mmCIF file of C-alpha atoms in Angstrom:
data_model
loop_
_atom_site.group_PDB
_atom_site.id
_atom_site.type_symbol
_atom_site.label_atom_id
_atom_site.label_comp_id
_atom_site.label_asym_id
_atom_site.label_seq_id
_atom_site.Cartn_x
_atom_site.Cartn_y
_atom_site.Cartn_z
ATOM 1 C CA MET A 21 -2.199 -20.688 -1.510
ATOM 2 C CA GLN A 22 0.441 -18.028 -0.672
ATOM 3 C CA LEU A 23 2.267 -17.204 2.666
ATOM 4 C CA ILE A 24 3.665 -13.153 2.118
ATOM 5 C CA TYR A 25 6.351 -12.738 5.145
ATOM 6 C CA ILE A 26 7.047 -9.362 5.731
ATOM 7 C CA HIS A 27 10.425 -7.705 7.059
ATOM 8 C CA GLY A 28 11.147 -5.541 9.367
ATOM 9 C CA LEU A 29 13.348 -3.118 9.361
ATOM 10 C CA ASN A 30 17.211 -2.311 8.664
ATOM 11 C CA SER A 31 15.813 -6.029 7.168
ATOM 12 C CA ASP A 32 15.147 -7.384 3.727
ATOM 13 C CA ALA A 33 14.075 -10.235 1.594
ATOM 14 C CA ASN A 34 16.973 -13.037 3.172
ATOM 15 C CA SER A 35 15.172 -12.770 7.417
ATOM 16 C CA THR A 36 15.992 -15.717 9.012
ATOM 17 C CA LYS A 37 12.297 -15.486 9.821
ATOM 18 C CA GLY A 38 11.034 -15.273 6.341
ATOM 19 C CA GLN A 39 13.967 -17.851 5.371
ATOM 20 C CA MET A 40 11.732 -20.103 8.333
ATOM 21 C CA LEU A 41 8.665 -19.668 7.463
ATOM 22 C CA GLN A 42 9.839 -20.562 3.398
ATOM 23 C CA ASP A 43 12.261 -24.120 5.269
ATOM 24 C CA TRP A 44 8.810 -24.799 7.368
ATOM 25 C CA CYS A 45 6.056 -24.475 4.779
ATOM 26 C CA GLN A 46 8.339 -26.043 1.846
ATOM 27 C CA ALA A 47 8.430 -28.964 4.724
ATOM 28 C CA ASN A 48 5.106 -29.221 6.148
ATOM 29 C CA ARG A 49 2.855 -27.479 3.115
ATOM 30 C CA PRO A 50 3.962 -27.717 0.532
ATOM 31 C CA GLU A 51 1.260 -25.801 -1.324
ATOM 32 C CA ILE A 52 1.857 -22.672 0.754
ATOM 33 C CA LYS A 53 4.073 -20.758 -1.909
ATOM 34 C CA VAL A 54 6.126 -18.473 0.270
ATOM 35 C CA LEU A 55 7.032 -15.121 -0.394
ATOM 36 C CA ARG A 56 9.295 -13.231 0.995
ATOM 37 C CA PRO A 57 10.252 -9.787 -0.594
ATOM 38 C CA ASP A 58 12.818 -6.430 -0.497
ATOM 39 C CA LEU A 59 10.296 -3.802 1.017
ATOM 40 C CA ASN A 60 13.117 -1.212 1.660
ATOM 41 C CA LEU A 61 11.083 1.732 0.006
ATOM 42 C CA PRO A 62 8.148 4.085 0.375
ATOM 43 C CA PRO A 63 5.768 2.960 2.018
ATOM 44 C CA GLN A 64 3.325 3.850 -0.823
ATOM 45 C CA GLN A 65 5.735 1.346 -2.567
ATOM 46 C CA VAL A 66 5.566 -1.445 -0.043
ATOM 47 C CA MET A 67 1.981 -1.363 -0.016
ATOM 48 C CA ALA A 68 1.665 -1.123 -3.979
ATOM 49 C CA LEU A 69 3.570 -4.207 -3.822
ATOM 50 C CA LEU A 70 1.600 -5.886 -1.161
ATOM 51 C CA GLU A 71 -1.689 -4.969 -2.982
ATOM 52 C CA GLN A 72 -0.183 -6.419 -6.008
ATOM 53 C CA ALA A 73 1.126 -9.345 -4.550
ATOM 54 C CA ILE A 74 -1.905 -10.126 -2.579
ATOM 55 C CA ALA A 75 -4.223 -9.186 -6.209
ATOM 56 C CA LYS A 76 -3.172 -12.719 -6.992
ATOM 57 C CA ASP A 77 -4.083 -15.071 -4.778
ATOM 58 C CA ALA A 78 -7.543 -14.974 -2.740
ATOM 59 C CA HIS A 79 -6.082 -17.712 -0.176
ATOM 60 C CA THR A 80 -2.882 -15.148 1.286
ATOM 61 C CA GLY A 81 -1.668 -14.579 4.889
ATOM 62 C CA VAL A 82 0.224 -12.587 5.838
ATOM 63 C CA VAL A 83 3.213 -12.762 8.718
ATOM 64 C CA GLY A 84 4.388 -9.079 10.008
ATOM 65 C CA SER A 85 7.589 -9.468 11.913
ATOM 66 C CA SER A 86 8.469 -5.728 13.570
ATOM 67 C CA LEU A 87 8.322 -2.904 10.730
ATOM 68 C CA GLY A 88 6.709 -5.862 9.158
ATOM 69 C CA GLY A 89 3.623 -5.761 11.595
ATOM 70 C CA PHE A 90 2.870 -2.566 10.761
ATOM 71 C CA TYR A 91 2.138 -3.205 7.035
ATOM 72 C CA ALA A 92 0.737 -6.416 7.987
ATOM 73 C CA THR A 93 -2.275 -4.211 9.664
ATOM 74 C CA ALA A 94 -2.354 -1.747 6.455
ATOM 75 C CA CYS A 95 -3.367 -4.963 4.686
ATOM 76 C CA VAL A 96 -5.514 -7.077 7.178
ATOM 77 C CA ALA A 97 -7.663 -3.550 6.317
ATOM 78 C CA LYS A 98 -6.905 -2.600 3.854
ATOM 79 C CA PHE A 99 -7.084 -6.579 1.952
ATOM 80 C CA GLY A 100 -9.502 -8.512 4.763
ATOM 81 C CA VAL A 101 -6.853 -10.877 4.891
ATOM 82 C CA ARG A 102 -5.300 -12.444 7.710
ATOM 83 C CA ALA A 103 -2.106 -10.872 9.917
ATOM 84 C CA VAL A 104 -0.064 -13.234 12.560
ATOM 85 C CA LEU A 105 2.354 -9.788 14.002
ATOM 86 C CA VAL A 106 5.926 -10.721 15.332
ATOM 87 C CA ASN A 107 7.156 -8.555 17.750
ATOM 88 C CA PRO A 108 4.839 -5.968 15.517
ATOM 89 C CA SER A 109 6.396 -2.276 15.299
ATOM 90 C CA VAL A 110 2.382 -0.259 16.233
ATOM 91 C CA ARG A 111 3.596 3.540 14.905
ATOM 92 C CA PRO A 112 6.743 3.639 13.493
ATOM 93 C CA PHE A 113 5.804 7.202 12.440
ATOM 94 C CA GLU A 114 6.647 8.053 15.992
ATOM 95 C CA ARG A 115 8.899 5.652 16.846
ATOM 96 C CA PHE A 116 11.442 6.830 12.836
ATOM 97 C CA LYS A 117 11.065 10.871 14.076
ATOM 98 C CA ARG A 118 14.697 10.063 16.484
ATOM 99 C CA PHE A 119 16.127 9.939 12.687
ATOM 100 C CA PHE A 120 15.543 13.088 11.718
ATOM 101 C CA ALA A 121 15.613 14.396 14.932
ATOM 102 C CA ASN A 122 19.401 17.143 14.599
ATOM 103 C CA GLY A 123 17.490 18.988 11.446
ATOM 104 C CA GLU A 124 18.573 15.524 8.592
ATOM 105 C CA THR A 125 16.421 16.190 4.874
ATOM 106 C CA GLU A 126 17.063 11.984 4.900
ATOM 107 C CA HIS A 127 18.409 8.788 6.968
ATOM 108 C CA THR A 128 19.053 6.079 5.298
ATOM 109 C CA THR A 129 19.052 1.888 6.855
ATOM 110 C CA ASP A 130 22.011 -0.921 6.897
ATOM 111 C CA THR A 131 19.617 -1.992 3.760
ATOM 112 C CA GLY A 132 19.004 1.076 1.197
ATOM 113 C CA TRP A 133 15.893 2.087 2.147
ATOM 114 C CA HIS A 134 15.803 6.089 1.850
ATOM 115 C CA VAL A 135 13.897 7.963 4.888
ATOM 116 C CA THR A 136 12.336 10.833 4.594
ATOM 117 C CA PRO A 137 10.383 13.334 6.862
ATOM 118 C CA SER A 138 7.430 12.878 4.497
ATOM 119 C CA GLN A 139 7.312 9.070 4.403
ATOM 120 C CA LEU A 140 6.821 9.327 8.477
ATOM 121 C CA ASP A 141 3.371 11.334 7.306
ATOM 122 C CA ASP A 142 2.655 8.709 5.290
ATOM 123 C CA LEU A 143 3.033 5.921 7.788
ATOM 124 C CA LYS A 144 1.466 7.695 9.792
ATOM 125 C CA ASN A 145 -1.865 7.827 7.305
ATOM 126 C CA LEU A 146 -1.597 3.445 7.676
ATOM 127 C CA PHE A 147 -2.435 4.175 10.368
ATOM 128 C CA ARG A 148 -5.923 3.583 12.161
ATOM 129 C CA PRO A 149 -6.759 4.388 16.396
ATOM 130 C CA VAL A 150 -8.042 0.882 16.459
ATOM 131 C CA PRO A 151 -7.537 -2.890 15.026
ATOM 132 C CA PRO A 152 -8.924 -3.551 11.701
ATOM 133 C CA GLN A 153 -11.185 -6.500 12.099
ATOM 134 C CA PRO A 154 -9.020 -8.058 15.037
ATOM 135 C CA ASP A 155 -10.504 -11.627 14.497
ATOM 136 C CA LYS A 156 -7.954 -11.446 11.728
ATOM 137 C CA LEU A 157 -4.747 -10.675 13.734
ATOM 138 C CA LEU A 158 -2.749 -12.920 16.224
ATOM 139 C CA VAL A 159 -0.355 -11.287 18.020
ATOM 140 C CA LEU A 160 3.320 -12.938 19.342
ATOM 141 C CA LEU A 161 4.948 -10.413 22.351
ATOM 142 C CA LYS A 162 7.869 -10.815 23.749
ATOM 143 C CA GLN A 163 8.109 -9.284 27.300
ATOM 144 C CA GLY A 164 12.466 -8.736 26.985
ATOM 145 C CA ASP A 165 11.594 -7.469 23.314
ATOM 146 C CA GLU A 166 14.960 -5.294 23.672
ATOM 147 C CA ALA A 167 14.184 -3.109 20.397
ATOM 148 C CA LEU A 168 10.237 -1.795 21.051
ATOM 149 C CA ASP A 169 7.844 -1.726 24.515
ATOM 150 C CA TYR A 170 5.856 -4.994 24.365
ATOM 151 C CA ARG A 171 2.961 -3.123 25.986
ATOM 152 C CA GLU A 172 2.097 -0.323 23.231
ATOM 153 C CA ALA A 173 1.435 -3.470 21.175
ATOM 154 C CA GLU A 174 -0.609 -5.035 23.993
ATOM 155 C CA SER A 175 -2.686 -2.539 24.684
ATOM 156 C CA TYR A 176 -3.254 -1.750 21.267
ATOM 157 C CA PHE A 177 -4.741 -4.377 19.952
ATOM 158 C CA SER A 178 -6.176 -5.294 23.975
ATOM 159 C CA GLN A 179 -8.698 -2.584 23.449
ATOM 160 C CA ASP A 180 -12.437 -2.808 23.878
ATOM 161 C CA HIS A 181 -14.582 -4.381 21.274
ATOM 162 C CA ALA A 182 -11.220 -4.363 18.935
ATOM 163 C CA GLN A 183 -9.566 -7.143 21.001
ATOM 164 C CA SER A 184 -6.657 -9.251 18.673
ATOM 165 C CA ALA A 185 -5.918 -12.748 19.927
ATOM 166 C CA LEU A 186 -2.288 -12.259 21.505
ATOM 167 C CA ILE A 187 0.097 -14.621 22.900
ATOM 168 C CA ILE A 188 3.005 -12.572 25.497
ATOM 169 C CA GLU A 189 6.079 -14.912 26.512
ATOM 170 C CA PRO A 190 7.882 -13.511 29.053
ATOM 171 C CA GLY A 191 11.548 -12.406 28.195
ATOM 172 C CA GLY A 192 12.819 -13.534 24.862
ATOM 173 C CA ASP A 193 13.861 -9.860 22.306
ATOM 174 C CA HIS A 194 13.062 -8.521 19.457
ATOM 175 C CA PHE A 195 14.049 -11.014 16.800
ATOM 176 C CA MET A 196 11.865 -13.716 18.513
ATOM 177 C CA HIS A 197 15.084 -16.848 18.344
ATOM 178 C CA ASP A 198 11.961 -18.998 19.455
ATOM 179 C CA MET A 199 9.868 -18.379 17.147
ATOM 180 C CA ASP A 200 10.280 -22.105 14.528
ATOM 181 C CA PRO A 201 7.954 -23.540 17.667
ATOM 182 C CA LYS A 202 5.656 -21.526 17.139
ATOM 183 C CA ILE A 203 5.067 -21.307 12.886
ATOM 184 C CA PRO A 204 2.811 -24.158 12.987
ATOM 185 C CA LEU A 205 0.794 -21.995 15.153
ATOM 186 C CA MET A 206 1.251 -19.236 12.944
ATOM 187 C CA ILE A 207 0.386 -21.555 9.734
ATOM 188 C CA ASN A 208 -3.279 -22.820 11.199
ATOM 189 C CA PHE A 209 -4.163 -19.283 11.783
ATOM 190 C CA LEU A 210 -4.027 -17.905 8.768
ATOM 191 C CA PHE A 211 -5.027 -20.867 7.032
ATOM 192 C CA ASP A 212 -6.745 -23.592 8.799
ATOM 193 C CA ARG A 213 -9.837 -21.589 9.811
#
């Protein structure tokens, strides 16, 4: 069994949430190998790396945070894995247009991803208007998310005939500082069904 943690924008393989998942699994479920790849790459390369990792173990679950939640949703669509999304970005290709608002041809994130306008098209090509296999998605949202409006994810993942499991909590923040006690629920959703 393996769990792939997919970090968000301006994060990397050393993500605190990824480390929390790895520490919890080592202590409580050592049979689950946690992978924390650095995905500060163009979208096509991200999906290729995720495909390679998923192909190595048929019993793979993914956890994605923010932009990682978008990629995790794409993994559900393409590979049929189960996924837990933590304050996911739904349409990053729209949000990232701000990087090019003044005619810039490239934007470099804090963690070294060189984003170009054509990559926004690659992200858009991964988007599905209706969530794929909604029963394979657990979405954790905080109403106090200061980076993303939780209502966009709530609306997207609660469409008619495409209702995913949603847990929406008041307050909180984009990072979801109280994720640690939710890890047993996440692991149960991914691996114990």
